[in-house]
Amino acid sequence: MNSTHQDYEEAVPPEPGAADAVSTFLTGTPPFHTPAAPRGNVAAFLRRHFPGAGMRQWNDWRWQLANRIQTPERIGSMLRLSTEEQAALTGTGQGLPFAVTPYYASLLEPLDPTQGLRRCVIPVCAEWRPAPGECADPLAEDHDSPVPGVVHRYPDRCLFLVTDFCSTYCRYCTRSRSVGHGARDQRGRWQAGLDYIAATPQVRDVLLSGGDPLTLEDAALDWLLTRLRAIPHVEVVRIGTKVPAVLPQRVTPGLVRMLHRHHPLWMSLHFAHPDELTPESAKACARLADAGIPLGSQTVLLAGVNDDPGVMTRLFQGLLRQRVRPYYLYQCDPVPGTGHFRTPVSRGLEIMAALRGHTSGYAVPNFVIDAPGGGGKIPLLPNYVSGREGQDLLLTNYQGRSFRYPDTAGHPDPAQ
Ligand SMILES: *Cc1c(COP(=O)(O)O)cnc(C)c1O
């Protein structure tokens, strides 16, 4: 199943009469066993909640965006809401908006408010409860922002926040202070960012983020990537997106054909739970990987969602099967309203210890704390170095067994 440029050309638009037929989006099922995420039947979901729409609409990302679920009534017709969820949905006002794509809604368990995916996107009243240490901009991004939309903290790379819009809002969002209120296409703001990057030769790596850059139209993204590519010192562009998890229909042959023209292009995909690894998300990742885009993933450690070694192992091994390399595991930032998601840091270290050595090294991300106040990402490791005896470094392996490494280079043996 070696998909090439040729295959993109052969991708056919859905048949007009294909309603409730096998999803044309899924033509060419990925060549592996997809983990059995608990999927309802899409056709039944459509009949029940979107009468009149068929697979042709379902597979159209613009239809998915236009039909986002944004009201308590609408989501309440799909899920049996707990009183917590009901109250939080009714009271959600100024803060992070509520929105879920029909696709992601179809992955939610109607009867189980404790389901991981459901906790990620359905608000609960705990969002209003302040927890110690929280602040609206814990990473002090606004402080490191030379022009609106650019965060320049590290010497050679910067974040370029190109939209405030997401198709689906994660309740633990690090940028909940800013997302969800602006227009999808903020081209008016881009010029200042482009000018800053063009005038700052040390920037060799630009990370497009937001909001979700892949919610932009192909033409807007193409325009932006073309302008960035025209800056000689910009060597690499990265796109951060949750689209393959929440709106996989967005990854069309036309999108990947356009992206292919802007190499070297990398992507960081956001995944939170193995239930997001559906045939649809696998297809989206396959298209991106076939276009030569190296795929990494970023995951936030979330209490009651993925703070479990078994769940994380399934997620990271599943991502490898989708050709995505787990890149970062984040301690949940102290953003207001996320206290119920936060775990002790020790939990992350336990999970790292349960991964390293026990599964493929490629499935082991870096566990980091993005330092409050703007210190950047700081990696944390379980203690594998237990001390030193003379020139011997005392090491502990993944099984807890002790080893010595003769660390003699540069230290002449005192006995000689
Ligand atoms: C995370 C981040 C980056 C990218 O960091 P890498 O470790 O290179 O992936 C760049 N700028 C800011 C402000 C960031 O938060």
XYZ file of C-alpha atoms and ligand atoms in Angstrom:
431
model
C 0.000 0.000 0.000
C 2.691 2.375 -1.047
C 0.663 5.482 -1.687
C 2.273 7.908 -4.098
C 1.440 11.157 -5.747
C -0.334 9.052 -8.364
C -2.809 7.826 -5.754
C -3.792 11.367 -4.841
C -4.715 12.005 -8.469
C -6.812 8.869 -8.434
C -8.715 9.878 -5.311
C -12.297 10.211 -6.488
C -14.909 12.551 -5.061
C -17.735 10.790 -3.244
C -20.582 9.516 -5.407
C -23.677 11.699 -5.153
C -25.876 8.721 -4.253
C -23.480 7.173 -1.785
C -25.426 8.167 1.320
C -25.087 5.576 4.042
C -22.758 3.514 1.880
C -19.243 2.629 2.887
C -17.324 5.841 3.503
C -15.434 6.858 0.371
C -13.098 8.716 2.696
C -11.964 5.309 3.861
C -11.219 3.882 0.423
C -7.864 2.240 0.831
C -8.087 1.118 4.442
C -4.742 1.470 6.208
C -2.598 -1.660 5.947
C -2.744 -2.658 9.590
C -5.196 -3.648 12.236
C -6.690 -0.515 13.664
C -7.286 -0.764 17.396
C -10.918 -1.260 18.145
C -11.923 2.190 19.273
C -15.527 1.956 20.426
C -17.213 3.181 17.236
C -20.896 3.470 16.802
C -22.240 3.127 13.327
C -21.728 6.421 11.481
C -24.743 5.848 9.260
C -26.968 5.316 12.283
C -25.493 8.380 13.998
C -26.230 10.466 10.904
C -29.791 9.175 10.534
C -30.469 9.944 14.157
C -28.849 13.370 14.498
C -28.469 14.748 10.971
C -31.440 13.423 9.011
C -31.027 14.283 5.344
C -27.220 14.186 5.454
C -25.295 11.199 4.107
C -21.722 10.024 3.924
C -20.991 12.584 1.240
C -21.691 15.377 3.727
C -20.005 13.499 6.582
C -16.770 13.216 4.602
C -16.801 16.926 3.721
C -14.793 18.925 6.266
C -16.746 22.092 5.534
C -19.955 20.251 6.391
C -18.289 19.060 9.609
C -17.342 22.669 10.478
C -20.739 24.095 9.543
C -22.489 21.483 11.672
C -20.365 21.762 14.801
C -22.248 21.096 17.989
C -22.177 24.257 20.093
C -25.273 24.336 22.268
C -26.327 22.435 25.419
C -29.541 21.400 23.654
C -27.778 19.915 20.665
C -25.164 17.955 22.617
C -27.897 17.018 25.121
C -29.788 15.312 22.292
C -26.716 13.155 21.609
C -25.460 12.391 25.122
C -27.199 11.801 28.411
C -25.611 14.759 30.198
C -24.671 14.565 33.855
C -25.945 17.412 36.052
C -22.337 18.704 36.184
C -22.074 18.777 32.407
C -25.539 20.264 31.988
C -24.819 23.098 34.431
C -21.411 23.832 32.938
C -22.744 23.883 29.364
C -25.560 26.218 30.312
C -23.202 28.539 32.167
C -20.364 28.644 29.626
C -20.092 32.288 28.665
C -16.992 34.431 28.495
C -14.404 31.698 28.775
C -13.353 28.929 26.441
C -16.235 28.298 24.018
C -17.858 24.921 23.585
C -17.673 23.274 20.156
C -17.301 19.701 18.915
C -17.327 18.401 15.340
C -20.042 15.861 14.492
C -17.208 13.385 13.796
C -15.723 13.768 17.292
C -19.215 13.756 18.844
C -19.759 10.353 17.213
C -16.804 9.025 19.242
C -18.335 10.066 22.566
C -20.015 7.505 24.816
C -23.648 8.679 25.177
C -24.091 7.175 28.634
C -20.664 7.573 30.253
C -19.565 11.048 31.421
C -16.286 9.558 32.700
C -15.137 8.493 29.212
C -11.744 10.032 28.439
C -12.724 11.689 25.163
C -15.876 13.070 26.707
C -13.957 14.691 29.574
C -11.652 16.301 26.998
C -14.404 18.255 25.226
C -17.551 18.456 27.402
C -17.241 21.155 30.093
C -17.872 20.445 33.772
C -18.378 22.934 36.628
C -14.857 22.239 37.924
C -13.723 24.593 35.127
C -14.938 27.492 37.255
C -13.005 26.393 40.349
C -9.665 28.156 40.671
C -6.764 25.969 41.770
C -3.533 27.107 43.437
C -0.887 28.421 41.074
C -3.159 28.980 38.084
C -2.928 32.023 35.869
C -4.340 33.011 32.484
C -0.974 33.106 30.719
C 1.162 30.723 32.800
C 3.871 30.460 30.135
C 4.120 34.269 29.916
C 3.660 34.047 26.168
C 2.364 37.588 26.013
C 5.643 38.739 27.575
C 7.697 37.057 24.840
C 5.526 38.422 22.042
C 7.360 41.006 19.914
C 4.316 41.495 17.644
C 0.746 40.217 18.055
C 0.587 36.532 17.114
C 4.294 35.779 17.463
C 5.906 34.215 20.556
C 9.684 34.330 20.311
C 11.261 32.682 23.362
C 14.003 30.378 22.133
C 17.013 31.655 20.190
C 16.374 30.091 16.790
C 12.643 29.406 16.514
C 9.311 31.058 17.168
C 5.610 30.336 17.433
C 3.338 32.018 14.916
C -0.297 31.949 16.118
C -2.145 32.186 12.815
C -5.744 31.689 13.916
C -7.730 31.684 17.167
C -10.170 29.140 15.760
C -10.431 25.412 16.480
C -13.003 22.969 15.141
C -13.261 21.385 18.592
C -12.194 23.002 21.874
C -10.194 20.953 24.389
C -11.258 21.872 27.905
C -7.620 21.894 29.093
C -6.427 24.311 26.389
C -3.185 26.116 27.203
C -4.382 29.131 25.225
C -7.924 29.229 26.563
C -7.289 32.931 27.269
C -7.139 33.673 23.554
C -8.773 30.992 21.420
C -12.292 30.766 20.134
C -13.232 34.405 19.873
C -11.604 35.744 16.719
C -12.305 35.072 13.059
C -11.063 31.843 11.474
C -8.929 33.654 8.927
C -6.856 36.398 10.533
C -4.829 37.327 7.492
C -4.935 40.957 8.572
C -2.683 40.025 11.486
C -0.271 37.863 9.516
C 1.695 40.605 7.825
C 3.138 41.885 11.107
C 4.266 38.363 11.978
C 5.785 37.788 8.544
C 7.582 41.136 8.739
C 8.977 40.276 12.177
C 10.237 36.860 11.033
C 11.733 38.337 7.848
C 13.551 40.957 9.928
C 14.856 38.400 12.483
C 17.541 36.279 10.815
C 18.135 34.014 13.805
C 14.666 32.467 13.294
C 15.327 29.306 11.263
C 12.266 27.322 12.454
C 8.705 28.673 12.493
C 5.896 26.828 14.285
C 2.430 27.622 13.004
C -0.058 27.192 15.809
C -3.150 28.891 17.170
C -5.970 27.857 17.296
C -5.656 25.194 14.638
C -3.889 26.237 11.416
C -5.395 23.346 9.460
C -8.852 24.881 9.860
C -7.717 27.533 7.362
C -8.652 27.144 3.722
C -6.009 25.623 1.443
C -5.523 28.943 -0.363
C -4.927 30.886 2.870
C -2.435 28.330 4.169
C -0.721 28.175 0.774
C -0.381 31.969 0.781
C 1.149 31.921 4.255
C 3.541 29.033 3.557
C 4.639 30.666 0.302
C 5.475 33.910 2.157
C 7.387 32.022 4.864
C 9.271 29.960 2.281
C 10.338 33.171 0.561
C 12.275 34.183 3.711
C 15.779 32.793 3.120
C 16.671 32.127 6.773
C 13.485 30.125 7.495
C 14.788 26.584 7.051
C 11.917 24.599 8.538
C 8.221 25.201 9.055
C 6.172 23.153 11.519
C 2.399 23.017 11.836
C 0.735 22.154 15.164
C -2.751 20.722 14.719
C -5.414 18.492 16.253
C -7.190 18.088 12.927
C -6.296 14.403 12.373
C -7.973 13.615 15.726
C -11.031 15.879 15.595
C -11.594 16.647 11.895
C -9.713 14.028 9.848
C -11.893 14.804 6.829
C -9.873 18.032 6.488
C -6.848 16.073 5.260
C -7.902 15.966 1.617
C -5.761 15.017 -1.380
C -5.787 18.711 -2.333
C -4.459 19.792 1.065
C -1.569 17.324 1.081
C -0.726 18.177 -2.548
C -0.427 21.827 -1.523
C 1.581 21.053 1.642
C 3.945 18.859 -0.375
C 5.089 21.965 -2.266
C 6.392 23.610 0.930
C 8.943 21.119 2.208
C 10.773 20.839 4.582
C 7.510 20.836 6.498
C 6.973 18.993 9.791
C 3.808 18.466 11.814
C 3.004 18.061 15.490
C -0.330 16.330 15.897
C -2.257 16.525 19.130
C -3.649 13.235 20.432
C -4.966 12.631 23.950
C -6.302 9.072 24.022
C -6.163 5.822 22.017
C -9.911 6.114 21.300
C -8.910 8.909 18.891
C -7.016 6.400 16.740
C -9.881 5.569 14.405
C -9.698 4.412 10.780
C -10.461 8.021 9.806
C -7.544 9.475 11.794
C -5.271 6.698 10.472
C -6.227 7.658 6.937
C -5.492 11.331 7.595
C -2.072 10.474 9.067
C -1.319 8.137 6.153
C -2.012 10.910 3.656
C 0.246 13.350 5.526
C 3.020 10.779 5.923
C 2.749 9.772 2.265
C 3.258 13.442 1.393
C 6.626 13.169 3.130
C 5.686 15.158 6.232
C 7.407 13.800 9.363
C 4.689 13.468 12.011
C 5.212 13.957 15.738
C 2.580 13.954 18.446
C 2.010 16.043 21.532
C -0.067 14.762 24.428
C -1.117 16.500 27.622
C -1.111 14.323 30.739
C -4.714 14.456 31.969
C -6.187 12.992 35.155
C -8.953 10.513 34.414
C -8.210 10.598 30.678
C -4.766 9.186 30.034
C -2.884 9.181 33.369
C -2.403 5.454 33.183
C 0.567 3.487 31.826
C -1.688 1.059 29.941
C -3.644 3.843 28.222
C -0.465 5.743 27.330
C 1.208 2.594 25.976
C -1.800 1.928 23.753
C -1.797 5.548 22.593
C 1.908 5.732 21.760
C 2.094 2.286 20.167
C -1.020 3.119 18.150
C 0.539 6.393 17.016
C 3.631 4.533 15.792
C 1.349 2.272 13.745
C -0.063 5.467 12.212
C 3.521 6.602 11.471
C 3.400 9.298 14.161
C 6.392 9.603 16.502
C 5.400 10.579 20.072
C 7.301 13.825 20.649
C 6.173 15.517 23.861
C 4.159 14.464 26.884
C 3.232 17.653 28.754
C 2.517 18.166 32.390
C -0.860 20.008 32.316
C -0.145 23.760 32.424
C -1.657 25.694 35.348
C -4.273 27.386 33.163
C -7.417 28.560 35.034
C -10.091 25.871 35.193
C -7.802 22.884 34.592
C -7.231 21.792 38.213
C -9.419 18.715 37.755
C -7.129 17.570 34.902
C -3.833 18.053 36.712
C -1.869 15.098 38.056
C 1.112 15.127 40.390
C 4.342 15.316 38.390
C 5.278 11.937 39.889
C 2.462 10.367 37.848
C 4.140 11.437 34.619
C 7.446 10.024 35.821
C 5.772 6.696 36.670
C 4.326 6.573 33.165
C 7.719 7.349 31.622
C 9.298 4.568 33.690
C 6.577 2.178 32.506
C 7.348 3.007 28.864
C 11.158 3.208 28.622
C 12.641 -0.197 27.931
C 9.240 -1.882 28.007
C 8.280 -0.764 24.524
C 9.873 0.685 21.374
C 12.053 3.684 22.107
C 10.245 5.468 19.270
C 7.043 5.153 21.325
C 8.585 7.051 24.257
C 8.064 10.842 24.166
C 9.892 13.479 26.198
C 8.016 14.326 29.399
C 8.268 18.081 29.920
C 7.023 20.885 32.115
C 6.617 24.139 30.253
C 8.050 26.336 32.984
C 5.598 28.859 34.466
C 6.846 32.371 33.806
C 8.297 31.582 30.406
C 11.311 29.363 31.101
C 10.518 27.053 28.227
C 10.149 23.286 28.183
C 12.111 21.461 30.848
C 12.518 17.685 30.416
C 11.986 15.329 33.352
C 13.321 11.801 33.565
C 12.886 9.043 36.112
C 16.098 8.600 38.099
C 18.290 6.281 36.095
C 21.510 7.640 37.589
C 21.717 6.642 41.252
C 25.143 8.070 42.037
C 28.878 7.647 41.604
C 31.491 5.472 43.298
C 34.981 6.602 42.397
C 34.982 6.594 38.631
C 31.968 4.304 38.409
C 28.654 5.787 37.521
C 25.877 3.867 39.275
C 22.941 3.239 36.947
C 19.512 1.661 37.284
C 17.916 0.022 34.249
C 14.226 -0.151 33.311
C 13.824 -3.328 35.378
C 15.260 -1.682 38.483
C 18.539 -3.628 38.236
C 21.781 -1.865 39.132
C 24.732 -1.437 36.788
C 28.094 0.318 36.840
C 29.557 2.254 33.983
C 33.343 2.906 34.150
C 33.240 6.630 33.433
C 37.026 6.923 33.137
C 37.472 9.022 30.015
C 39.198 12.256 31.005
C 39.767 10.924 34.539
C 43.176 9.189 34.779
C 43.053 6.193 37.087
C 44.350 7.516 40.450
C 46.071 4.126 41.059
C 48.512 4.650 38.174
C 7.279 24.616 22.463
C 7.723 25.887 21.944
C 8.619 25.948 20.861
C 9.168 24.694 20.183
O 9.953 23.954 21.055
P 10.680 22.633 20.529
O 11.275 22.037 21.764
O 11.695 23.069 19.516
O 9.638 21.770 19.899
C 8.996 27.180 20.418
N 8.557 28.316 20.994
C 7.714 28.288 22.038
C 7.282 29.574 22.644
C 7.270 27.091 22.548
O 6.413 27.061 23.580
